[in-house]
């Protein structure tokens, strides 16, 4: 497996592959890899001749400096995992390689980045769009893979790709879950034993909300139920529970107004912020 810290040799590697007619799959990550990331690598390997995984904890998408500082960084373990699944190349740049100058560009995705994650993490999706645009320009992938856990991120990136005419196909892969249902996330590494046990309530709350909504309860009633379930555990606080039209993230007041509603949840376990989501149908 090739490891690139600089853009120029990575581009030379990609160009050589392209000249040989190889297709390129890109899996952008911030490292602290888990089985969810590996399933994205495997999806890419099935569809492409060469798979590139990027590992970069992107400072411009963190609205909370403490969160950036504490984000888990486990590069040695990550490379072992990537070697095991036979990833072809890793792009592991420093901040100075990705941001040689302070960036002046800000993205605005209208309502797509004003609700849910965008409301509670101002500037987050601008930073995501910036780094993903750079990665797409550097790697020029034919296919790029993202996890469904970050559904709002996927929707924003889809808009980016459509509007800026990036010549690639996007893929959203189903969320990988632990045995008790907790959505896999690099941030789970920061949970202590009790917090880890309790963190499964986000998944349980989504299941309960799904049942309630299918039984004809309103979204307001489902939100009350979700808050009750989540906050019965010590140290857990609900930030939001929303039901949105999955295509355009319009928030719903009635699930009947939507073809494909998605329930989205975010909250804190101690100081660690987790998100999850589930399609209703
Ligand atoms: O989902 C992530 O891990 C990050 O937001 C991404 C897409 C790698 C951009 O930094």
Coordinates of C-alpha atoms and ligand atoms in Angstrom, one line a residue:
X1 CA 0.0 0.0 0.0
X2 CA 1.4 3.4 -1.0
X3 CA 1.3 6.2 1.5
X4 CA 1.4 9.8 0.2
X5 CA 1.8 12.9 2.4
X6 CA 2.1 15.2 -0.5
X7 CA -0.3 16.1 -3.3
X8 CA 2.2 16.0 -6.2
X9 CA 3.4 12.4 -5.9
X10 CA -0.2 11.3 -5.3
X11 CA -1.3 13.0 -8.5
X12 CA 1.6 11.4 -10.4
X13 CA 0.5 8.0 -9.0
X14 CA -3.2 8.6 -10.0
X15 CA -2.2 9.9 -13.5
X16 CA -0.1 6.8 -14.1
X17 CA -3.1 4.6 -13.1
X18 CA -5.5 6.5 -15.3
X19 CA -3.2 6.2 -18.3
X20 CA -3.4 2.4 -17.8
X21 CA -7.2 2.7 -17.9
X22 CA -7.6 2.0 -14.2
X23 CA -10.7 3.4 -12.5
X24 CA -10.2 5.3 -9.1
X25 CA -12.4 5.0 -6.0
X26 CA -12.0 7.5 -3.2
X27 CA -13.0 7.0 0.5
X28 CA -12.5 10.3 2.3
X29 CA -12.1 9.9 6.1
X30 CA -10.8 11.7 9.1
X31 CA -9.1 8.4 10.3
X32 CA -9.7 6.5 13.6
X33 CA -11.0 3.9 11.2
X34 CA -13.7 1.3 12.1
X35 CA -15.6 -1.4 10.3
X36 CA -17.9 1.3 8.8
X37 CA -15.0 2.9 7.0
X38 CA -13.7 -0.6 5.9
X39 CA -17.1 -1.4 4.4
X40 CA -16.7 1.8 2.3
X41 CA -13.2 0.6 1.2
X42 CA -14.7 -2.8 0.3
X43 CA -17.5 -1.1 -1.7
X44 CA -14.9 0.9 -3.6
X45 CA -12.7 -2.1 -4.2
X46 CA -15.7 -4.0 -5.8
X47 CA -16.3 -1.1 -8.2
X48 CA -12.8 0.3 -9.0
X49 CA -9.4 -1.0 -9.9
X50 CA -7.7 1.4 -7.5
X51 CA -8.9 2.6 -4.1
X52 CA -7.5 5.6 -2.4
X53 CA -8.4 6.4 1.3
X54 CA -7.7 9.9 2.5
X55 CA -7.1 10.5 6.2
X56 CA -7.2 14.1 7.2
X57 CA -8.7 15.6 10.3
X58 CA -10.0 18.7 8.6
X59 CA -9.7 21.8 10.8
X60 CA -12.2 23.9 8.8
X61 CA -15.1 21.7 9.5
X62 CA -14.8 21.9 13.4
X63 CA -16.8 24.7 14.9
X64 CA -15.6 23.7 18.4
X65 CA -11.8 23.9 18.9
X66 CA -11.9 21.4 21.8
X67 CA -13.6 18.8 19.5
X68 CA -10.8 19.3 16.9
X69 CA -8.1 18.8 19.6
X70 CA -9.7 15.7 21.1
X71 CA -10.7 14.1 17.7
X72 CA -9.0 10.6 17.8
X73 CA -5.9 10.2 15.7
X74 CA -4.8 6.5 15.3
X75 CA -2.8 6.6 12.0
X76 CA -0.6 3.5 12.7
X77 CA -3.6 1.3 13.6
X78 CA -5.5 2.8 10.5
X79 CA -2.7 1.8 8.1
X80 CA -2.7 -1.8 9.5
X81 CA -6.5 -2.0 8.9
X82 CA -6.2 -0.5 5.4
X83 CA -3.4 -3.0 4.5
X84 CA -5.6 -5.9 5.7
X85 CA -8.4 -4.9 3.3
X86 CA -5.9 -4.3 0.6
X87 CA -6.5 -0.6 0.1
X88 CA -4.1 0.6 -2.7
X89 CA -3.2 4.1 -1.5
X90 CA -3.5 6.4 1.5
X91 CA -3.4 10.1 1.3
X92 CA -2.4 11.5 4.7
X93 CA -1.5 15.2 4.3
X94 CA -0.6 17.7 6.9
X95 CA -2.8 20.8 7.3
X96 CA -0.1 22.9 5.6
X97 CA -0.4 20.7 2.5
X98 CA -4.2 21.0 2.3
X99 CA -4.3 24.7 3.5
X100 CA -1.0 26.4 2.4
X101 CA -2.9 29.7 2.8
X102 CA -5.8 30.6 5.0
X103 CA -8.8 29.8 2.9
X104 CA -11.1 32.7 2.0
X105 CA -13.8 30.6 0.4
X106 CA -17.1 30.0 2.2
X107 CA -19.9 27.7 0.9
X108 CA -23.5 28.4 1.5
X109 CA -26.0 25.6 0.8
X110 CA -29.1 27.6 1.6
X111 CA -31.6 25.5 3.7
X112 CA -29.4 22.3 3.3
X113 CA -26.9 23.7 5.8
X114 CA -29.2 25.7 8.0
X115 CA -31.1 22.8 9.6
X116 CA -30.0 20.0 12.0
X117 CA -26.2 19.7 11.9
X118 CA -25.9 23.0 10.1
X119 CA -28.0 24.8 12.7
X120 CA -26.0 23.4 15.6
X121 CA -22.6 23.4 13.9
X122 CA -22.4 26.7 12.0
X123 CA -19.7 26.7 9.3
X124 CA -19.3 22.9 9.5
X125 CA -20.6 22.1 6.0
X126 CA -18.7 24.9 4.5
X127 CA -15.5 23.3 5.8
X128 CA -16.7 19.8 4.6
X129 CA -17.4 21.2 1.1
X130 CA -14.1 22.9 1.0
X131 CA -12.0 19.9 1.9
X132 CA -14.1 17.5 -0.2
X133 CA -13.7 19.8 -3.2
X134 CA -10.0 19.8 -2.7
X135 CA -9.9 16.0 -2.4
X136 CA -12.0 15.6 -5.6
X137 CA -9.7 17.9 -7.5
X138 CA -6.5 16.2 -6.2
X139 CA -7.7 12.5 -6.6
X140 CA -10.1 13.0 -9.5
X141 CA -12.0 9.8 -8.5
X142 CA -14.5 8.1 -10.7
X143 CA -16.5 7.1 -7.6
X144 CA -16.5 8.4 -4.0
X145 CA -18.0 6.7 -1.0
X146 CA -19.6 8.1 2.2
X147 CA -21.5 6.6 5.1
X148 CA -25.3 7.0 5.6
X149 CA -24.7 8.0 9.2
X150 CA -23.8 11.5 7.9
X151 CA -26.8 11.8 5.6
X152 CA -27.0 15.6 5.7
X153 CA -23.3 15.6 4.7
X154 CA -24.1 13.3 1.8
X155 CA -26.9 15.6 0.7
X156 CA -24.7 18.7 0.8
X157 CA -21.9 16.9 -1.1
X158 CA -24.4 15.7 -3.7
X159 CA -25.4 19.3 -4.3
X160 CA -21.7 20.3 -4.5
X161 CA -21.1 17.6 -7.1
X162 CA -24.2 18.5 -9.2
X163 CA -23.6 22.3 -9.2
X164 CA -19.8 22.2 -9.7
X165 CA -20.0 19.4 -12.2
X166 CA -17.5 17.1 -10.6
X167 CA -17.2 14.2 -12.9
X168 CA -17.8 11.4 -10.5
X169 CA -20.5 9.1 -9.0
X170 CA -21.3 9.4 -5.3
X171 CA -22.3 6.5 -3.2
X172 CA -23.9 6.4 0.2
X173 CA -23.3 3.1 2.1
X174 CA -25.6 1.8 4.9
X175 CA -24.5 2.7 8.5
X176 CA -22.5 0.0 10.2
X177 CA -23.7 -0.7 13.7
X178 CA -22.2 -2.3 16.8
X179 CA -24.1 -5.4 18.1
X180 CA -26.3 -3.3 20.4
X181 CA -27.2 -0.9 17.5
X182 CA -24.9 2.0 18.3
X183 CA -23.8 3.6 15.0
X184 CA -20.1 3.2 14.4
X185 CA -18.3 6.4 14.7
X186 CA -14.7 7.5 15.3
X187 CA -16.0 9.5 18.2
X188 CA -17.1 6.3 20.0
X189 CA -13.5 5.8 20.9
X190 CA -13.8 8.7 23.3
X191 CA -16.7 7.1 25.3
X192 CA -15.8 5.5 28.7
X193 CA -17.3 2.2 29.6
X194 CA -20.6 3.5 31.1
X195 CA -21.0 6.1 28.4
X196 CA -20.5 3.5 25.7
X197 CA -23.2 1.3 27.3
X198 CA -25.7 4.2 27.5
X199 CA -24.9 5.5 24.0
X200 CA -27.1 2.8 22.4
X201 CA -30.2 4.9 23.5
X202 CA -29.9 7.0 20.3
X203 CA -30.5 3.8 18.3
X204 CA -33.3 2.6 20.6
X205 CA -35.0 6.0 20.5
X206 CA -34.9 5.9 16.7
X207 CA -36.5 2.4 16.7
X208 CA -39.2 3.6 19.2
X209 CA -39.9 6.7 17.1
X210 CA -40.2 4.6 14.0
X211 CA -42.8 2.3 15.7
X212 CA -44.7 5.3 17.0
X213 CA -44.8 7.1 13.7
X214 CA -45.9 3.9 11.9
X215 CA -48.6 3.5 14.6
X216 CA -49.9 7.0 13.6
X217 CA -48.4 9.2 16.3
X218 CA -47.4 12.7 15.2
X219 CA -43.8 13.9 14.9
X220 CA -44.3 16.1 17.9
X221 CA -45.4 13.0 20.0
X222 CA -42.4 11.0 18.6
X223 CA -40.0 13.8 19.6
X224 CA -41.4 13.7 23.2
X225 CA -40.9 10.0 23.3
X226 CA -37.4 10.2 21.9
X227 CA -36.4 12.8 24.6
X228 CA -37.8 10.6 27.3
X229 CA -35.9 7.6 26.1
X230 CA -32.6 9.4 25.5
X231 CA -32.6 11.5 28.7
X232 CA -33.5 8.6 31.1
X233 CA -29.8 7.8 30.9
X234 CA -27.3 9.8 33.0
X235 CA -25.0 12.1 31.1
X236 CA -27.1 12.0 27.9
X237 CA -28.7 15.1 26.4
X238 CA -30.8 15.3 23.2
X239 CA -29.8 18.1 20.9
X240 CA -32.4 17.5 18.2
X241 CA -34.7 14.9 16.8
X242 CA -36.1 15.8 13.3
X243 CA -37.9 14.0 10.6
X244 CA -37.0 15.4 7.1
X245 CA -37.7 14.6 3.5
X246 CA -34.5 12.7 2.7
X247 CA -34.0 14.2 -0.8
X248 CA -34.0 17.9 0.2
X249 CA -33.9 17.9 4.0
X250 CA -37.1 19.9 4.3
X251 CA -38.2 19.4 7.9
X252 CA -41.6 17.6 8.1
X253 CA -44.5 18.2 10.4
X254 CA -46.3 15.3 9.1
X255 CA -44.7 12.1 7.7
X256 CA -47.5 11.8 5.2
X257 CA -46.1 14.9 3.4
X258 CA -43.0 12.8 2.3
X259 CA -42.1 10.0 0.0
X260 CA -39.0 9.0 1.8
X261 CA -38.7 10.5 5.3
X262 CA -35.6 10.1 7.4
X263 CA -35.4 10.5 11.1
X264 CA -32.2 12.3 12.3
X265 CA -31.0 12.6 15.9
X266 CA -28.1 14.3 17.6
X267 CA -27.1 14.5 21.3
X268 CA -24.3 14.5 23.8
X269 CA -23.0 11.7 25.9
X270 CA -21.0 13.7 28.5
X271 CA -19.1 16.1 26.2
X272 CA -19.0 13.7 23.2
X273 CA -21.5 14.6 20.5
X274 CA -23.0 11.7 18.5
X275 CA -25.4 11.6 15.6
X276 CA -27.5 8.9 14.0
X277 CA -30.4 8.5 11.5
X278 CA -32.8 6.0 10.1
X279 CA -35.1 6.0 7.1
X280 CA -38.7 5.6 8.1
X281 CA -39.8 3.2 5.3
Ligands
LIG1 O1 -17.2 12.2 7.1 C1 -16.1 12.6 7.3 O2 -15.3 11.8 7.9 C2 -15.6 14.0 7.0 O3 -16.6 14.9 7.1 C3 -15.0 14.0 5.5 C4 -16.1 13.7 4.5 C5 -13.8 13.0 5.4 C6 -14.5 15.4 5.2 O4 -13.5 15.8 6.1

